[in-house]
């Protein structure tokens, strides 16, 4: 039984707030994963470039720095996953956030040399879910020590360390590929980035909002 911690939070919620991430196994059957891979490749001609060169704080409190990649629109298979009851239940249980609802998703296409600089996701992404559709996708940069940092402070990080920070305080976060699991992380609260990519890769990204 999931009993409350001394803070009054469930163990899952406390773990989520401590780490900002959770690996959720067994939520993608091989058939569903293969359908998502096929769908993404079929929709590649519709990929829309996502390119900007500025560093900015957005009105919703999120933060952006330069990015160069493309977004493939979601097809029926990805939309069905977002609203799948079993999937959503597993996500709520793993994070301890019981009122999560889907708010959108896409496939990010990275070509050789593409990148996303240090940023936080939209306020709609209380939980971001991601998993790779291609093998050997490099991990993204991850800065849990900057949990809920003010955009002004993130601007200072970029000014001091660049859009791909290095150092002992910064770490990496991997995304699963083809093993039935997905990676959930606090996309709005924890800054993250993806250095220049050595080869083409596809990454599913989905946003879930806490009501």
mmCIF file of C-alpha atoms in Angstrom:
data_model
loop_
_atom_site.group_PDB
_atom_site.id
_atom_site.type_symbol
_atom_site.label_atom_id
_atom_site.label_comp_id
_atom_site.label_asym_id
_atom_site.label_seq_id
_atom_site.Cartn_x
_atom_site.Cartn_y
_atom_site.Cartn_z
ATOM 1 C CA UNK A 1 0.000 0.000 0.000
ATOM 2 C CA UNK A 2 1.227 3.508 -0.913
ATOM 3 C CA UNK A 3 1.299 5.180 2.521
ATOM 4 C CA UNK A 4 2.046 8.837 3.139
ATOM 5 C CA UNK A 5 5.485 10.079 4.133
ATOM 6 C CA UNK A 6 5.996 12.432 7.110
ATOM 7 C CA UNK A 7 5.462 15.324 4.669
ATOM 8 C CA UNK A 8 1.982 14.026 3.874
ATOM 9 C CA UNK A 9 2.980 13.132 0.307
ATOM 10 C CA UNK A 10 2.884 9.642 -1.151
ATOM 11 C CA UNK A 11 6.291 7.939 -1.556
ATOM 12 C CA UNK A 12 5.956 8.242 -5.330
ATOM 13 C CA UNK A 13 5.234 11.967 -5.133
ATOM 14 C CA UNK A 14 8.069 12.525 -2.675
ATOM 15 C CA UNK A 15 10.489 10.637 -4.931
ATOM 16 C CA UNK A 16 9.319 12.690 -7.892
ATOM 17 C CA UNK A 17 9.876 15.961 -6.055
ATOM 18 C CA UNK A 18 13.304 14.785 -4.911
ATOM 19 C CA UNK A 19 14.553 13.711 -8.346
ATOM 20 C CA UNK A 20 12.263 15.264 -10.966
ATOM 21 C CA UNK A 21 12.257 12.091 -13.028
ATOM 22 C CA UNK A 22 10.979 8.517 -13.153
ATOM 23 C CA UNK A 23 11.522 5.585 -15.487
ATOM 24 C CA UNK A 24 8.208 3.806 -16.095
ATOM 25 C CA UNK A 25 8.605 0.229 -17.357
ATOM 26 C CA UNK A 26 6.218 -2.017 -19.221
ATOM 27 C CA UNK A 27 3.885 0.594 -20.717
ATOM 28 C CA UNK A 28 4.690 0.149 -24.417
ATOM 29 C CA UNK A 29 3.992 -3.206 -26.057
ATOM 30 C CA UNK A 30 6.258 -4.123 -28.990
ATOM 31 C CA UNK A 31 3.294 -3.731 -31.348
ATOM 32 C CA UNK A 32 2.519 -0.227 -30.080
ATOM 33 C CA UNK A 33 6.165 0.820 -30.207
ATOM 34 C CA UNK A 34 6.557 -0.454 -33.765
ATOM 35 C CA UNK A 35 3.365 1.343 -34.793
ATOM 36 C CA UNK A 36 4.764 4.601 -33.399
ATOM 37 C CA UNK A 37 8.037 4.123 -35.283
ATOM 38 C CA UNK A 38 6.191 3.453 -38.544
ATOM 39 C CA UNK A 39 3.861 6.407 -38.021
ATOM 40 C CA UNK A 40 6.738 8.791 -37.285
ATOM 41 C CA UNK A 41 8.584 7.816 -40.459
ATOM 42 C CA UNK A 42 5.393 8.138 -42.512
ATOM 43 C CA UNK A 43 4.873 11.671 -41.174
ATOM 44 C CA UNK A 44 8.472 12.868 -41.636
ATOM 45 C CA UNK A 45 7.544 14.870 -44.774
ATOM 46 C CA UNK A 46 5.314 17.003 -42.517
ATOM 47 C CA UNK A 47 8.129 17.879 -40.104
ATOM 48 C CA UNK A 48 8.123 21.600 -39.312
ATOM 49 C CA UNK A 49 11.461 23.308 -38.552
ATOM 50 C CA UNK A 50 11.843 24.642 -35.018
ATOM 51 C CA UNK A 51 14.681 27.144 -35.146
ATOM 52 C CA UNK A 52 15.499 30.225 -33.135
ATOM 53 C CA UNK A 53 18.700 31.910 -32.060
ATOM 54 C CA UNK A 54 17.639 33.900 -29.007
ATOM 55 C CA UNK A 55 17.633 33.387 -25.268
ATOM 56 C CA UNK A 56 14.405 34.472 -23.627
ATOM 57 C CA UNK A 57 12.042 34.075 -20.707
ATOM 58 C CA UNK A 58 8.453 33.384 -21.709
ATOM 59 C CA UNK A 59 5.332 34.775 -20.068
ATOM 60 C CA UNK A 60 4.395 31.337 -18.671
ATOM 61 C CA UNK A 61 7.674 31.208 -16.718
ATOM 62 C CA UNK A 62 9.473 28.857 -19.092
ATOM 63 C CA UNK A 63 12.923 29.615 -20.500
ATOM 64 C CA UNK A 64 14.443 29.182 -23.960
ATOM 65 C CA UNK A 65 17.861 29.390 -25.549
ATOM 66 C CA UNK A 66 18.871 28.647 -29.178
ATOM 67 C CA UNK A 67 17.430 25.530 -30.794
ATOM 68 C CA UNK A 68 17.651 23.826 -34.187
ATOM 69 C CA UNK A 69 15.488 20.760 -34.823
ATOM 70 C CA UNK A 70 12.058 19.902 -36.283
ATOM 71 C CA UNK A 71 8.721 18.690 -34.965
ATOM 72 C CA UNK A 72 6.736 15.910 -36.600
ATOM 73 C CA UNK A 73 2.992 16.247 -35.859
ATOM 74 C CA UNK A 74 1.326 13.497 -33.840
ATOM 75 C CA UNK A 75 -0.564 10.832 -35.724
ATOM 76 C CA UNK A 76 -3.397 8.605 -34.489
ATOM 77 C CA UNK A 77 -1.046 6.115 -32.790
ATOM 78 C CA UNK A 78 0.661 8.776 -30.683
ATOM 79 C CA UNK A 79 -2.628 10.490 -29.867
ATOM 80 C CA UNK A 80 -4.101 7.173 -28.759
ATOM 81 C CA UNK A 81 -1.145 6.559 -26.430
ATOM 82 C CA UNK A 82 -1.628 9.941 -24.731
ATOM 83 C CA UNK A 83 -5.208 9.045 -23.814
ATOM 84 C CA UNK A 84 -4.649 5.362 -23.082
ATOM 85 C CA UNK A 85 -6.111 4.647 -19.647
ATOM 86 C CA UNK A 86 -3.485 2.072 -18.649
ATOM 87 C CA UNK A 87 -0.650 4.356 -19.739
ATOM 88 C CA UNK A 88 -2.099 7.376 -17.940
ATOM 89 C CA UNK A 89 -2.680 5.380 -14.761
ATOM 90 C CA UNK A 90 0.937 4.169 -14.767
ATOM 91 C CA UNK A 91 2.173 7.723 -15.263
ATOM 92 C CA UNK A 92 0.066 9.057 -12.399
ATOM 93 C CA UNK A 93 1.180 6.276 -10.077
ATOM 94 C CA UNK A 94 4.867 6.672 -10.938
ATOM 95 C CA UNK A 95 4.869 10.418 -10.307
ATOM 96 C CA UNK A 96 2.296 10.549 -7.525
ATOM 97 C CA UNK A 97 0.513 13.303 -9.470
ATOM 98 C CA UNK A 98 -2.988 11.916 -9.681
ATOM 99 C CA UNK A 99 -4.694 14.607 -11.753
ATOM 100 C CA UNK A 100 -2.440 14.549 -14.804
ATOM 101 C CA UNK A 101 -4.118 15.083 -18.170
ATOM 102 C CA UNK A 102 -2.528 14.984 -21.656
ATOM 103 C CA UNK A 103 -1.810 18.352 -23.260
ATOM 104 C CA UNK A 104 -0.110 17.442 -26.517
ATOM 105 C CA UNK A 105 2.703 15.532 -28.086
ATOM 106 C CA UNK A 106 4.951 15.292 -31.130
ATOM 107 C CA UNK A 107 8.035 13.558 -32.458
ATOM 108 C CA UNK A 108 11.190 15.638 -32.391
ATOM 109 C CA UNK A 109 13.413 15.070 -35.400
ATOM 110 C CA UNK A 110 17.106 15.696 -34.904
ATOM 111 C CA UNK A 111 19.387 15.703 -37.932
ATOM 112 C CA UNK A 112 23.161 15.672 -37.701
ATOM 113 C CA UNK A 113 24.231 18.879 -35.970
ATOM 114 C CA UNK A 114 20.776 19.682 -34.562
ATOM 115 C CA UNK A 115 20.450 20.676 -30.918
ATOM 116 C CA UNK A 116 18.304 22.214 -28.201
ATOM 117 C CA UNK A 117 20.001 24.632 -25.863
ATOM 118 C CA UNK A 118 19.256 24.830 -22.155
ATOM 119 C CA UNK A 119 15.524 25.386 -21.696
ATOM 120 C CA UNK A 120 12.460 24.489 -19.708
ATOM 121 C CA UNK A 121 9.233 23.242 -21.255
ATOM 122 C CA UNK A 122 5.880 25.007 -21.377
ATOM 123 C CA UNK A 123 3.909 25.407 -18.159
ATOM 124 C CA UNK A 124 1.622 22.743 -19.649
ATOM 125 C CA UNK A 125 4.402 20.204 -19.070
ATOM 126 C CA UNK A 126 4.137 19.452 -15.373
ATOM 127 C CA UNK A 127 5.326 16.048 -16.570
ATOM 128 C CA UNK A 128 7.088 15.526 -19.870
ATOM 129 C CA UNK A 129 7.228 11.965 -21.191
ATOM 130 C CA UNK A 130 9.891 10.998 -23.710
ATOM 131 C CA UNK A 131 11.297 7.905 -25.386
ATOM 132 C CA UNK A 132 13.450 7.333 -28.437
ATOM 133 C CA UNK A 133 12.195 5.893 -31.710
ATOM 134 C CA UNK A 134 15.721 5.413 -33.032
ATOM 135 C CA UNK A 135 18.600 3.552 -31.365
ATOM 136 C CA UNK A 136 21.650 5.220 -29.838
ATOM 137 C CA UNK A 137 20.054 8.624 -29.240
ATOM 138 C CA UNK A 138 22.538 10.456 -26.994
ATOM 139 C CA UNK A 139 21.331 11.487 -23.526
ATOM 140 C CA UNK A 140 20.165 14.998 -22.838
ATOM 141 C CA UNK A 141 21.750 17.405 -20.401
ATOM 142 C CA UNK A 142 19.968 17.676 -17.062
ATOM 143 C CA UNK A 143 20.265 20.179 -14.211
ATOM 144 C CA UNK A 144 18.177 19.014 -11.230
ATOM 145 C CA UNK A 145 20.006 21.415 -8.915
ATOM 146 C CA UNK A 146 18.238 24.215 -10.824
ATOM 147 C CA UNK A 147 14.773 22.862 -10.010
ATOM 148 C CA UNK A 148 12.265 25.754 -10.281
ATOM 149 C CA UNK A 149 15.061 28.246 -10.952
ATOM 150 C CA UNK A 150 13.916 31.715 -12.001
ATOM 151 C CA UNK A 151 14.459 32.488 -15.717
ATOM 152 C CA UNK A 152 16.824 35.306 -14.740
ATOM 153 C CA UNK A 153 19.011 32.754 -12.980
ATOM 154 C CA UNK A 154 18.923 30.495 -16.045
ATOM 155 C CA UNK A 155 20.068 33.430 -18.175
ATOM 156 C CA UNK A 156 23.062 33.745 -15.870
ATOM 157 C CA UNK A 157 23.791 30.015 -16.259
ATOM 158 C CA UNK A 158 23.813 30.396 -20.047
ATOM 159 C CA UNK A 159 26.015 33.487 -19.807
ATOM 160 C CA UNK A 160 28.513 31.615 -17.611
ATOM 161 C CA UNK A 161 28.374 28.068 -19.017
ATOM 162 C CA UNK A 162 26.851 28.398 -22.481
ATOM 163 C CA UNK A 163 23.727 26.689 -23.795
ATOM 164 C CA UNK A 164 25.256 23.221 -23.251
ATOM 165 C CA UNK A 165 26.528 23.474 -19.655
ATOM 166 C CA UNK A 166 29.296 21.225 -18.365
ATOM 167 C CA UNK A 167 30.610 20.710 -14.866
ATOM 168 C CA UNK A 168 30.072 18.666 -11.746
ATOM 169 C CA UNK A 169 26.664 20.192 -11.038
ATOM 170 C CA UNK A 170 25.289 19.154 -14.438
ATOM 171 C CA UNK A 171 24.434 15.620 -15.391
ATOM 172 C CA UNK A 172 22.713 13.616 -18.148
ATOM 173 C CA UNK A 173 19.401 11.851 -18.543
ATOM 174 C CA UNK A 174 18.883 8.953 -20.939
ATOM 175 C CA UNK A 175 15.740 8.029 -22.832
ATOM 176 C CA UNK A 176 14.687 4.413 -23.361
ATOM 177 C CA UNK A 177 14.456 2.776 -26.755
ATOM 178 C CA UNK A 178 12.368 -0.275 -27.572
ATOM 179 C CA UNK A 179 12.297 -1.885 -24.115
ATOM 180 C CA UNK A 180 8.682 -1.013 -23.267
ATOM 181 C CA UNK A 181 9.568 1.822 -20.895
ATOM 182 C CA UNK A 182 9.275 5.603 -21.050
ATOM 183 C CA UNK A 183 11.092 8.421 -19.267
ATOM 184 C CA UNK A 184 9.034 10.955 -17.330
ATOM 185 C CA UNK A 185 10.627 14.171 -16.127
ATOM 186 C CA UNK A 186 9.632 17.558 -14.741
ATOM 187 C CA UNK A 187 9.999 19.410 -18.027
ATOM 188 C CA UNK A 188 8.729 22.762 -16.790
ATOM 189 C CA UNK A 189 10.627 22.716 -13.507
ATOM 190 C CA UNK A 190 14.035 21.254 -14.390
ATOM 191 C CA UNK A 191 16.251 22.813 -17.102
ATOM 192 C CA UNK A 192 17.515 20.428 -19.767
ATOM 193 C CA UNK A 193 19.223 20.546 -23.167
ATOM 194 C CA UNK A 194 20.444 18.375 -26.022
ATOM 195 C CA UNK A 195 23.922 18.995 -27.468
ATOM 196 C CA UNK A 196 24.600 18.868 -31.188
ATOM 197 C CA UNK A 197 23.584 15.468 -32.457
ATOM 198 C CA UNK A 198 26.063 13.171 -34.214
ATOM 199 C CA UNK A 199 23.383 11.550 -36.381
ATOM 200 C CA UNK A 200 19.685 11.623 -37.154
ATOM 201 C CA UNK A 201 17.360 10.648 -34.315
ATOM 202 C CA UNK A 202 13.668 10.639 -33.435
ATOM 203 C CA UNK A 203 12.300 11.289 -29.953
ATOM 204 C CA UNK A 204 8.676 11.148 -28.823
ATOM 205 C CA UNK A 205 7.801 13.943 -26.414
ATOM 206 C CA UNK A 206 4.454 14.274 -24.641
ATOM 207 C CA UNK A 207 3.170 16.889 -22.195
ATOM 208 C CA UNK A 208 0.924 16.221 -19.194
ATOM 209 C CA UNK A 209 -0.551 18.931 -16.995
ATOM 210 C CA UNK A 210 -1.422 18.702 -13.306
ATOM 211 C CA UNK A 211 -4.941 20.003 -12.840
#
